[in-house]
């Protein structure tokens, strides 16, 4: 069985002193044989976090990446720039970016492609809103979102990480039950399997109010290969409990 991956999404939180303190606590509390661990920091702190974590068990991720290579795109950050700093992951298509920045499936697919072309692993987020779930459209929505990425990235698709993040569970304290999450993960795995013989290699993470209390149960599901953790990744003790659960699973 492959090692699980726990990625923290700090969102727009942190500061120079707070980041250093959090990373020190995480390094000190890391289990002997940890799962894969990453923290996705705000762009402005990537270099700081990369410097502190260099050579250790914590990889660094960005929270977004540009769909362009270079040029007149004020405020954007290219995949090449991430590679330059040794950044391992980039979240793409987080629901907050889809919602507040109008990112379409096509843009998300292009961002994933740019990341892959520079050796940065995209963590591709998919997930339905509450309205879509209640309308029975969960499967249709997540399959449409992932299909765009599969279509654009072809045979490289086994190199991505997928994060199933039901929008109604993000930052709300409402978690999908392990069974609800597993059901969608199985759908995503089957969709990947139709596109690549290496679908089993792909980490499919669950995200949406994963915390110290519910991580073990979620991570015990067959197709849940880890977690994308928002709020709980900002508290060292909670994040370490999740990491411990994933390392033992
Ligand atoms: C996220 O932002 O990716 C997330 C899962 O947030 P939270 O854990 O706070 O719901």
PDB file of C-alpha atoms and ligand atoms in Angstrom:
ATOM      1  CA  UNK A   1       0.000   0.000   0.000  1.00  0.00           C
ATOM      2  CA  UNK A   2       1.310   3.472  -0.829  1.00  0.00           C
ATOM      3  CA  UNK A   3       2.211   5.995   1.851  1.00  0.00           C
ATOM      4  CA  UNK A   4      -0.528   8.490   2.527  1.00  0.00           C
ATOM      5  CA  UNK A   5      -0.125  12.213   1.899  1.00  0.00           C
ATOM      6  CA  UNK A   6      -1.229  14.912   4.311  1.00  0.00           C
ATOM      7  CA  UNK A   7      -1.096  18.421   2.873  1.00  0.00           C
ATOM      8  CA  UNK A   8      -1.881  21.505   4.921  1.00  0.00           C
ATOM      9  CA  UNK A   9      -3.536  24.424   3.188  1.00  0.00           C
ATOM     10  CA  UNK A  10      -2.684  27.495   5.226  1.00  0.00           C
ATOM     11  CA  UNK A  11      -4.854  29.702   2.986  1.00  0.00           C
ATOM     12  CA  UNK A  12      -4.267  33.415   3.699  1.00  0.00           C
ATOM     13  CA  UNK A  13      -2.909  32.873   7.192  1.00  0.00           C
ATOM     14  CA  UNK A  14       0.488  33.084   8.801  1.00  0.00           C
ATOM     15  CA  UNK A  15       3.352  35.478   9.320  1.00  0.00           C
ATOM     16  CA  UNK A  16       7.118  35.210   9.447  1.00  0.00           C
ATOM     17  CA  UNK A  17       7.303  34.471  13.171  1.00  0.00           C
ATOM     18  CA  UNK A  18       4.176  32.292  13.289  1.00  0.00           C
ATOM     19  CA  UNK A  19       5.324  30.181  10.315  1.00  0.00           C
ATOM     20  CA  UNK A  20       8.718  29.548  11.877  1.00  0.00           C
ATOM     21  CA  UNK A  21       7.140  28.547  15.195  1.00  0.00           C
ATOM     22  CA  UNK A  22       4.591  26.233  13.544  1.00  0.00           C
ATOM     23  CA  UNK A  23       7.232  24.523  11.399  1.00  0.00           C
ATOM     24  CA  UNK A  24       9.504  24.045  14.388  1.00  0.00           C
ATOM     25  CA  UNK A  25       6.680  22.373  16.325  1.00  0.00           C
ATOM     26  CA  UNK A  26       5.815  20.173  13.349  1.00  0.00           C
ATOM     27  CA  UNK A  27       9.413  19.052  12.845  1.00  0.00           C
ATOM     28  CA  UNK A  28       9.809  18.296  16.535  1.00  0.00           C
ATOM     29  CA  UNK A  29       6.617  16.223  16.645  1.00  0.00           C
ATOM     30  CA  UNK A  30       6.970  14.312  13.390  1.00  0.00           C
ATOM     31  CA  UNK A  31       6.562  10.526  13.853  1.00  0.00           C
ATOM     32  CA  UNK A  32       9.571   8.280  13.201  1.00  0.00           C
ATOM     33  CA  UNK A  33       8.192   6.916   9.952  1.00  0.00           C
ATOM     34  CA  UNK A  34       5.956   9.658   8.650  1.00  0.00           C
ATOM     35  CA  UNK A  35       3.565   9.644   5.741  1.00  0.00           C
ATOM     36  CA  UNK A  36       4.229  12.220   3.011  1.00  0.00           C
ATOM     37  CA  UNK A  37       3.659  15.659   4.495  1.00  0.00           C
ATOM     38  CA  UNK A  38       3.377  19.054   2.824  1.00  0.00           C
ATOM     39  CA  UNK A  39       2.360  22.554   3.776  1.00  0.00           C
ATOM     40  CA  UNK A  40       0.905  24.888   1.162  1.00  0.00           C
ATOM     41  CA  UNK A  41       1.860  28.374   2.224  1.00  0.00           C
ATOM     42  CA  UNK A  42       0.896  31.817   0.920  1.00  0.00           C
ATOM     43  CA  UNK A  43       3.110  32.818  -2.027  1.00  0.00           C
ATOM     44  CA  UNK A  44       4.937  35.493  -0.104  1.00  0.00           C
ATOM     45  CA  UNK A  45       6.178  32.940   2.444  1.00  0.00           C
ATOM     46  CA  UNK A  46       7.162  30.120   0.091  1.00  0.00           C
ATOM     47  CA  UNK A  47      10.837  30.971   0.175  1.00  0.00           C
ATOM     48  CA  UNK A  48      10.851  31.217   3.953  1.00  0.00           C
ATOM     49  CA  UNK A  49       9.071  27.886   4.343  1.00  0.00           C
ATOM     50  CA  UNK A  50      11.291  26.212   1.738  1.00  0.00           C
ATOM     51  CA  UNK A  51      14.403  27.427   3.548  1.00  0.00           C
ATOM     52  CA  UNK A  52      13.218  26.225   6.956  1.00  0.00           C
ATOM     53  CA  UNK A  53      12.001  22.822   5.758  1.00  0.00           C
ATOM     54  CA  UNK A  54      14.905  22.130   3.384  1.00  0.00           C
ATOM     55  CA  UNK A  55      16.116  18.540   3.724  1.00  0.00           C
ATOM     56  CA  UNK A  56      13.413  17.585   6.220  1.00  0.00           C
ATOM     57  CA  UNK A  57      10.218  15.555   6.117  1.00  0.00           C
ATOM     58  CA  UNK A  58       7.957  18.464   5.182  1.00  0.00           C
ATOM     59  CA  UNK A  59       7.561  19.339   1.515  1.00  0.00           C
ATOM     60  CA  UNK A  60       6.327  22.735   0.401  1.00  0.00           C
ATOM     61  CA  UNK A  61       3.371  23.550  -1.801  1.00  0.00           C
ATOM     62  CA  UNK A  62       1.904  26.688  -3.321  1.00  0.00           C
ATOM     63  CA  UNK A  63      -1.812  27.437  -3.175  1.00  0.00           C
ATOM     64  CA  UNK A  64      -2.084  28.314  -6.848  1.00  0.00           C
ATOM     65  CA  UNK A  65      -0.009  28.570 -10.014  1.00  0.00           C
ATOM     66  CA  UNK A  66      -0.415  30.575 -13.206  1.00  0.00           C
ATOM     67  CA  UNK A  67      -1.868  29.098 -16.383  1.00  0.00           C
ATOM     68  CA  UNK A  68       0.813  31.088 -18.261  1.00  0.00           C
ATOM     69  CA  UNK A  69       4.562  30.609 -18.580  1.00  0.00           C
ATOM     70  CA  UNK A  70       5.810  34.186 -18.198  1.00  0.00           C
ATOM     71  CA  UNK A  71       5.041  37.758 -19.172  1.00  0.00           C
ATOM     72  CA  UNK A  72       2.501  40.471 -18.500  1.00  0.00           C
ATOM     73  CA  UNK A  73       0.374  38.710 -15.875  1.00  0.00           C
ATOM     74  CA  UNK A  74       0.618  40.997 -12.873  1.00  0.00           C
ATOM     75  CA  UNK A  75       0.360  39.218  -9.563  1.00  0.00           C
ATOM     76  CA  UNK A  76       0.788  35.750 -11.009  1.00  0.00           C
ATOM     77  CA  UNK A  77       3.389  33.132 -10.190  1.00  0.00           C
ATOM     78  CA  UNK A  78       4.557  30.626 -12.805  1.00  0.00           C
ATOM     79  CA  UNK A  79       5.273  26.943 -12.356  1.00  0.00           C
ATOM     80  CA  UNK A  80       8.871  27.633 -13.386  1.00  0.00           C
ATOM     81  CA  UNK A  81       9.207  30.055 -10.494  1.00  0.00           C
ATOM     82  CA  UNK A  82       7.906  27.395  -8.117  1.00  0.00           C
ATOM     83  CA  UNK A  83      10.412  24.915  -9.486  1.00  0.00           C
ATOM     84  CA  UNK A  84      13.125  27.530  -8.965  1.00  0.00           C
ATOM     85  CA  UNK A  85      12.374  27.549  -5.240  1.00  0.00           C
ATOM     86  CA  UNK A  86      12.152  23.767  -4.990  1.00  0.00           C
ATOM     87  CA  UNK A  87       8.395  23.820  -4.426  1.00  0.00           C
ATOM     88  CA  UNK A  88       6.971  20.300  -4.732  1.00  0.00           C
ATOM     89  CA  UNK A  89       3.207  20.852  -5.005  1.00  0.00           C
ATOM     90  CA  UNK A  90       0.711  23.443  -6.200  1.00  0.00           C
ATOM     91  CA  UNK A  91      -2.965  23.364  -5.307  1.00  0.00           C
ATOM     92  CA  UNK A  92      -5.063  24.059  -8.399  1.00  0.00           C
ATOM     93  CA  UNK A  93      -8.796  24.604  -8.646  1.00  0.00           C
ATOM     94  CA  UNK A  94      -9.469  25.067  -4.949  1.00  0.00           C
ATOM     95  CA  UNK A  95     -13.154  25.897  -4.580  1.00  0.00           C
ATOM     96  CA  UNK A  96     -12.266  29.300  -3.137  1.00  0.00           C
ATOM     97  CA  UNK A  97     -10.424  30.122  -6.354  1.00  0.00           C
ATOM     98  CA  UNK A  98     -13.213  28.728  -8.498  1.00  0.00           C
ATOM     99  CA  UNK A  99     -15.728  30.774  -6.504  1.00  0.00           C
ATOM    100  CA  UNK A 100     -13.910  34.079  -5.898  1.00  0.00           C
ATOM    101  CA  UNK A 101     -11.623  34.190  -8.930  1.00  0.00           C
ATOM    102  CA  UNK A 102     -13.882  32.647 -11.545  1.00  0.00           C
ATOM    103  CA  UNK A 103     -11.542  29.764 -12.351  1.00  0.00           C
ATOM    104  CA  UNK A 104     -13.134  27.447 -14.884  1.00  0.00           C
ATOM    105  CA  UNK A 105     -12.479  23.745 -15.407  1.00  0.00           C
ATOM    106  CA  UNK A 106     -10.425  24.657 -18.494  1.00  0.00           C
ATOM    107  CA  UNK A 107      -8.213  27.108 -16.576  1.00  0.00           C
ATOM    108  CA  UNK A 108      -7.711  24.589 -13.788  1.00  0.00           C
ATOM    109  CA  UNK A 109      -6.677  21.954 -16.336  1.00  0.00           C
ATOM    110  CA  UNK A 110      -4.167  24.353 -17.877  1.00  0.00           C
ATOM    111  CA  UNK A 111      -2.729  25.207 -14.469  1.00  0.00           C
ATOM    112  CA  UNK A 112      -2.280  21.503 -13.778  1.00  0.00           C
ATOM    113  CA  UNK A 113      -0.519  21.144 -17.130  1.00  0.00           C
ATOM    114  CA  UNK A 114       1.861  24.046 -16.418  1.00  0.00           C
ATOM    115  CA  UNK A 115       2.709  22.593 -13.023  1.00  0.00           C
ATOM    116  CA  UNK A 116       3.387  19.119 -14.441  1.00  0.00           C
ATOM    117  CA  UNK A 117       5.567  20.543 -17.194  1.00  0.00           C
ATOM    118  CA  UNK A 118       7.852  22.020 -14.513  1.00  0.00           C
ATOM    119  CA  UNK A 119       7.942  18.966 -12.269  1.00  0.00           C
ATOM    120  CA  UNK A 120       5.562  20.491  -9.722  1.00  0.00           C
ATOM    121  CA  UNK A 121       2.785  18.116  -8.660  1.00  0.00           C
ATOM    122  CA  UNK A 122      -0.652  19.704  -8.989  1.00  0.00           C
ATOM    123  CA  UNK A 123      -3.134  18.950  -6.215  1.00  0.00           C
ATOM    124  CA  UNK A 124      -6.296  19.175  -8.280  1.00  0.00           C
ATOM    125  CA  UNK A 125      -9.351  20.035  -6.190  1.00  0.00           C
ATOM    126  CA  UNK A 126     -12.810  18.873  -7.191  1.00  0.00           C
ATOM    127  CA  UNK A 127     -16.037  18.981  -5.259  1.00  0.00           C
ATOM    128  CA  UNK A 128     -19.712  19.752  -5.347  1.00  0.00           C
ATOM    129  CA  UNK A 129     -21.693  22.501  -3.630  1.00  0.00           C
ATOM    130  CA  UNK A 130     -24.481  21.654  -1.200  1.00  0.00           C
ATOM    131  CA  UNK A 131     -27.048  22.582  -3.842  1.00  0.00           C
ATOM    132  CA  UNK A 132     -25.426  20.207  -6.325  1.00  0.00           C
ATOM    133  CA  UNK A 133     -25.294  17.389  -3.761  1.00  0.00           C
ATOM    134  CA  UNK A 134     -28.952  17.880  -2.883  1.00  0.00           C
ATOM    135  CA  UNK A 135     -29.836  17.820  -6.566  1.00  0.00           C
ATOM    136  CA  UNK A 136     -28.097  14.431  -6.880  1.00  0.00           C
ATOM    137  CA  UNK A 137     -25.357  15.901  -9.071  1.00  0.00           C
ATOM    138  CA  UNK A 138     -22.264  15.092  -7.016  1.00  0.00           C
ATOM    139  CA  UNK A 139     -20.919  12.458  -9.374  1.00  0.00           C
ATOM    140  CA  UNK A 140     -21.654  14.502 -12.482  1.00  0.00           C
ATOM    141  CA  UNK A 141     -19.885  17.579 -11.072  1.00  0.00           C
ATOM    142  CA  UNK A 142     -16.703  15.919  -9.813  1.00  0.00           C
ATOM    143  CA  UNK A 143     -16.402  13.842 -12.989  1.00  0.00           C
ATOM    144  CA  UNK A 144     -16.768  16.938 -15.156  1.00  0.00           C
ATOM    145  CA  UNK A 145     -14.095  18.762 -13.156  1.00  0.00           C
ATOM    146  CA  UNK A 146     -11.654  15.851 -13.300  1.00  0.00           C
ATOM    147  CA  UNK A 147     -12.425  15.090 -16.969  1.00  0.00           C
ATOM    148  CA  UNK A 148     -11.105  18.511 -17.987  1.00  0.00           C
ATOM    149  CA  UNK A 149      -7.791  17.781 -16.279  1.00  0.00           C
ATOM    150  CA  UNK A 150      -7.576  14.280 -17.762  1.00  0.00           C
ATOM    151  CA  UNK A 151      -8.362  15.595 -21.231  1.00  0.00           C
ATOM    152  CA  UNK A 152      -5.647  18.264 -21.078  1.00  0.00           C
ATOM    153  CA  UNK A 153      -2.970  16.178 -19.398  1.00  0.00           C
ATOM    154  CA  UNK A 154      -3.313  12.822 -21.146  1.00  0.00           C
ATOM    155  CA  UNK A 155      -0.755  10.215 -20.160  1.00  0.00           C
ATOM    156  CA  UNK A 156       0.724  12.463 -17.397  1.00  0.00           C
ATOM    157  CA  UNK A 157      -2.476  12.075 -15.411  1.00  0.00           C
ATOM    158  CA  UNK A 158      -0.989   9.490 -13.058  1.00  0.00           C
ATOM    159  CA  UNK A 159       1.403  12.224 -11.838  1.00  0.00           C
ATOM    160  CA  UNK A 160      -1.312  14.403 -10.316  1.00  0.00           C
ATOM    161  CA  UNK A 161      -2.798  14.392  -6.842  1.00  0.00           C
ATOM    162  CA  UNK A 162      -6.584  14.729  -6.635  1.00  0.00           C
ATOM    163  CA  UNK A 163      -8.343  16.289  -3.652  1.00  0.00           C
ATOM    164  CA  UNK A 164     -12.043  15.617  -3.227  1.00  0.00           C
ATOM    165  CA  UNK A 165     -13.302  18.622  -1.318  1.00  0.00           C
ATOM    166  CA  UNK A 166     -17.064  18.903  -0.991  1.00  0.00           C
ATOM    167  CA  UNK A 167     -17.581  22.665  -0.959  1.00  0.00           C
ATOM    168  CA  UNK A 168     -20.200  22.387   1.800  1.00  0.00           C
ATOM    169  CA  UNK A 169     -17.615  20.801   4.096  1.00  0.00           C
ATOM    170  CA  UNK A 170     -14.801  23.333   3.654  1.00  0.00           C
ATOM    171  CA  UNK A 171     -14.289  25.495   6.716  1.00  0.00           C
ATOM    172  CA  UNK A 172     -17.802  24.739   7.930  1.00  0.00           C
ATOM    173  CA  UNK A 173     -17.068  22.049  10.500  1.00  0.00           C
ATOM    174  CA  UNK A 174     -19.359  19.734   8.482  1.00  0.00           C
ATOM    175  CA  UNK A 175     -17.424  16.703   7.331  1.00  0.00           C
ATOM    176  CA  UNK A 176     -18.510  14.177   4.747  1.00  0.00           C
ATOM    177  CA  UNK A 177     -19.020  10.841   6.479  1.00  0.00           C
ATOM    178  CA  UNK A 178     -16.288   8.317   5.686  1.00  0.00           C
ATOM    179  CA  UNK A 179     -18.840   6.428   3.579  1.00  0.00           C
ATOM    180  CA  UNK A 180     -19.900   9.539   1.633  1.00  0.00           C
ATOM    181  CA  UNK A 181     -16.270  10.422   0.970  1.00  0.00           C
ATOM    182  CA  UNK A 182     -15.307   6.864  -0.009  1.00  0.00           C
ATOM    183  CA  UNK A 183     -18.200   6.699  -2.461  1.00  0.00           C
ATOM    184  CA  UNK A 184     -16.922   9.745  -4.350  1.00  0.00           C
ATOM    185  CA  UNK A 185     -13.287   8.650  -4.110  1.00  0.00           C
ATOM    186  CA  UNK A 186     -14.229   5.339  -5.726  1.00  0.00           C
ATOM    187  CA  UNK A 187     -15.909   7.222  -8.580  1.00  0.00           C
ATOM    188  CA  UNK A 188     -12.781   9.329  -9.089  1.00  0.00           C
ATOM    189  CA  UNK A 189     -10.519   6.262  -8.948  1.00  0.00           C
ATOM    190  CA  UNK A 190     -12.617   4.538 -11.608  1.00  0.00           C
ATOM    191  CA  UNK A 191     -12.475   7.627 -13.792  1.00  0.00           C
ATOM    192  CA  UNK A 192      -8.693   7.719 -13.472  1.00  0.00           C
ATOM    193  CA  UNK A 193      -8.507   3.983 -14.179  1.00  0.00           C
ATOM    194  CA  UNK A 194     -10.250   4.536 -17.479  1.00  0.00           C
ATOM    195  CA  UNK A 195      -7.529   7.048 -18.389  1.00  0.00           C
ATOM    196  CA  UNK A 196      -4.359   5.407 -17.092  1.00  0.00           C
ATOM    197  CA  UNK A 197      -3.178   1.929 -16.099  1.00  0.00           C
ATOM    198  CA  UNK A 198      -1.523   3.618 -13.086  1.00  0.00           C
ATOM    199  CA  UNK A 199      -4.634   4.944 -11.346  1.00  0.00           C
ATOM    200  CA  UNK A 200      -3.682   3.145  -8.140  1.00  0.00           C
ATOM    201  CA  UNK A 201      -0.595   5.323  -7.863  1.00  0.00           C
ATOM    202  CA  UNK A 202      -2.622   8.523  -7.730  1.00  0.00           C
ATOM    203  CA  UNK A 203      -3.178   9.964  -4.275  1.00  0.00           C
ATOM    204  CA  UNK A 204      -6.820  10.942  -3.857  1.00  0.00           C
ATOM    205  CA  UNK A 205      -7.060  13.167  -0.779  1.00  0.00           C
ATOM    206  CA  UNK A 206     -10.143  14.073   1.190  1.00  0.00           C
ATOM    207  CA  UNK A 207     -10.555  17.710   2.232  1.00  0.00           C
ATOM    208  CA  UNK A 208     -13.313  19.424   4.174  1.00  0.00           C
ATOM    209  CA  UNK A 209     -13.086  19.936   7.926  1.00  0.00           C
ATOM    210  CA  UNK A 210     -10.711  17.013   8.421  1.00  0.00           C
ATOM    211  CA  UNK A 211      -9.501  17.279  11.990  1.00  0.00           C
ATOM    212  CA  UNK A 212      -7.745  15.421  14.783  1.00  0.00           C
ATOM    213  CA  UNK A 213     -10.978  13.673  15.799  1.00  0.00           C
ATOM    214  CA  UNK A 214     -12.222  12.426  12.423  1.00  0.00           C
ATOM    215  CA  UNK A 215      -8.990  11.836  10.476  1.00  0.00           C
ATOM    216  CA  UNK A 216      -8.465   8.221  11.468  1.00  0.00           C
ATOM    217  CA  UNK A 217     -11.876   7.088  10.270  1.00  0.00           C
ATOM    218  CA  UNK A 218     -11.656   8.984   7.014  1.00  0.00           C
ATOM    219  CA  UNK A 219      -8.127   7.739   6.354  1.00  0.00           C
ATOM    220  CA  UNK A 220      -9.267   4.172   6.995  1.00  0.00           C
ATOM    221  CA  UNK A 221     -11.334   4.165   3.805  1.00  0.00           C
ATOM    222  CA  UNK A 222     -10.018   2.164   0.891  1.00  0.00           C
ATOM    223  CA  UNK A 223      -9.683   4.985  -1.628  1.00  0.00           C
ATOM    224  CA  UNK A 224      -8.768   7.817   0.743  1.00  0.00           C
ATOM    225  CA  UNK A 225      -5.030   8.249   0.340  1.00  0.00           C
ATOM    226  CA  UNK A 226      -4.602  11.249   2.570  1.00  0.00           C
ATOM    227  CA  UNK A 227      -6.001  14.649   3.377  1.00  0.00           C
ATOM    228  CA  UNK A 228      -5.954  18.267   2.301  1.00  0.00           C
ATOM    229  CA  UNK A 229      -6.339  20.033   5.608  1.00  0.00           C
ATOM    230  CA  UNK A 230      -7.256  23.702   6.052  1.00  0.00           C
ATOM    231  CA  UNK A 231      -8.032  25.012   9.534  1.00  0.00           C
ATOM    232  CA  UNK A 232      -6.515  22.090  11.434  1.00  0.00           C
ATOM    233  CA  UNK A 233      -3.180  22.506   9.645  1.00  0.00           C
ATOM    234  CA  UNK A 234      -2.617  25.783  11.471  1.00  0.00           C
ATOM    235  CA  UNK A 235      -2.546  24.099  14.869  1.00  0.00           C
ATOM    236  CA  UNK A 236       0.587  21.987  15.328  1.00  0.00           C
ATOM    237  CA  UNK A 237      -0.980  19.504  17.753  1.00  0.00           C
ATOM    238  CA  UNK A 238      -4.000  18.872  15.516  1.00  0.00           C
ATOM    239  CA  UNK A 239      -1.975  18.624  12.330  1.00  0.00           C
ATOM    240  CA  UNK A 240       0.458  16.231  14.017  1.00  0.00           C
ATOM    241  CA  UNK A 241      -2.427  14.033  15.186  1.00  0.00           C
ATOM    242  CA  UNK A 242      -3.663  13.832  11.588  1.00  0.00           C
ATOM    243  CA  UNK A 243      -0.141  13.055  10.369  1.00  0.00           C
ATOM    244  CA  UNK A 244       0.191  10.329  13.009  1.00  0.00           C
ATOM    245  CA  UNK A 245      -3.131   8.789  11.934  1.00  0.00           C
ATOM    246  CA  UNK A 246      -2.049   8.807   8.284  1.00  0.00           C
ATOM    247  CA  UNK A 247       1.369   7.401   9.115  1.00  0.00           C
ATOM    248  CA  UNK A 248      -0.197   4.485  10.996  1.00  0.00           C
ATOM    249  CA  UNK A 249      -2.935   3.805   8.453  1.00  0.00           C
TER     250      UNK A 249
HETATM  251  C1  LIG B   1      -9.274  23.481   2.407  1.00  0.00           C
HETATM  252  O1  LIG B   1      -9.277  24.694   2.409  1.00  0.00           O
HETATM  253  O2  LIG B   1      -8.719  22.865   1.493  1.00  0.00           O
HETATM  254  C2  LIG B   1      -9.933  22.786   3.529  1.00  0.00           C
HETATM  255  C3  LIG B   1     -10.139  21.509   3.438  1.00  0.00           C
HETATM  256  O3  LIG B   1     -10.281  23.548   4.606  1.00  0.00           O
HETATM  257  P1  LIG B   1     -10.868  23.026   6.020  1.00  0.00           P
HETATM  258  O4  LIG B   1     -10.043  21.839   6.419  1.00  0.00           O
HETATM  259  O5  LIG B   1     -10.676  24.183   6.942  1.00  0.00           O
HETATM  260  O6  LIG B   1     -12.278  22.668   5.790  1.00  0.00           O
END
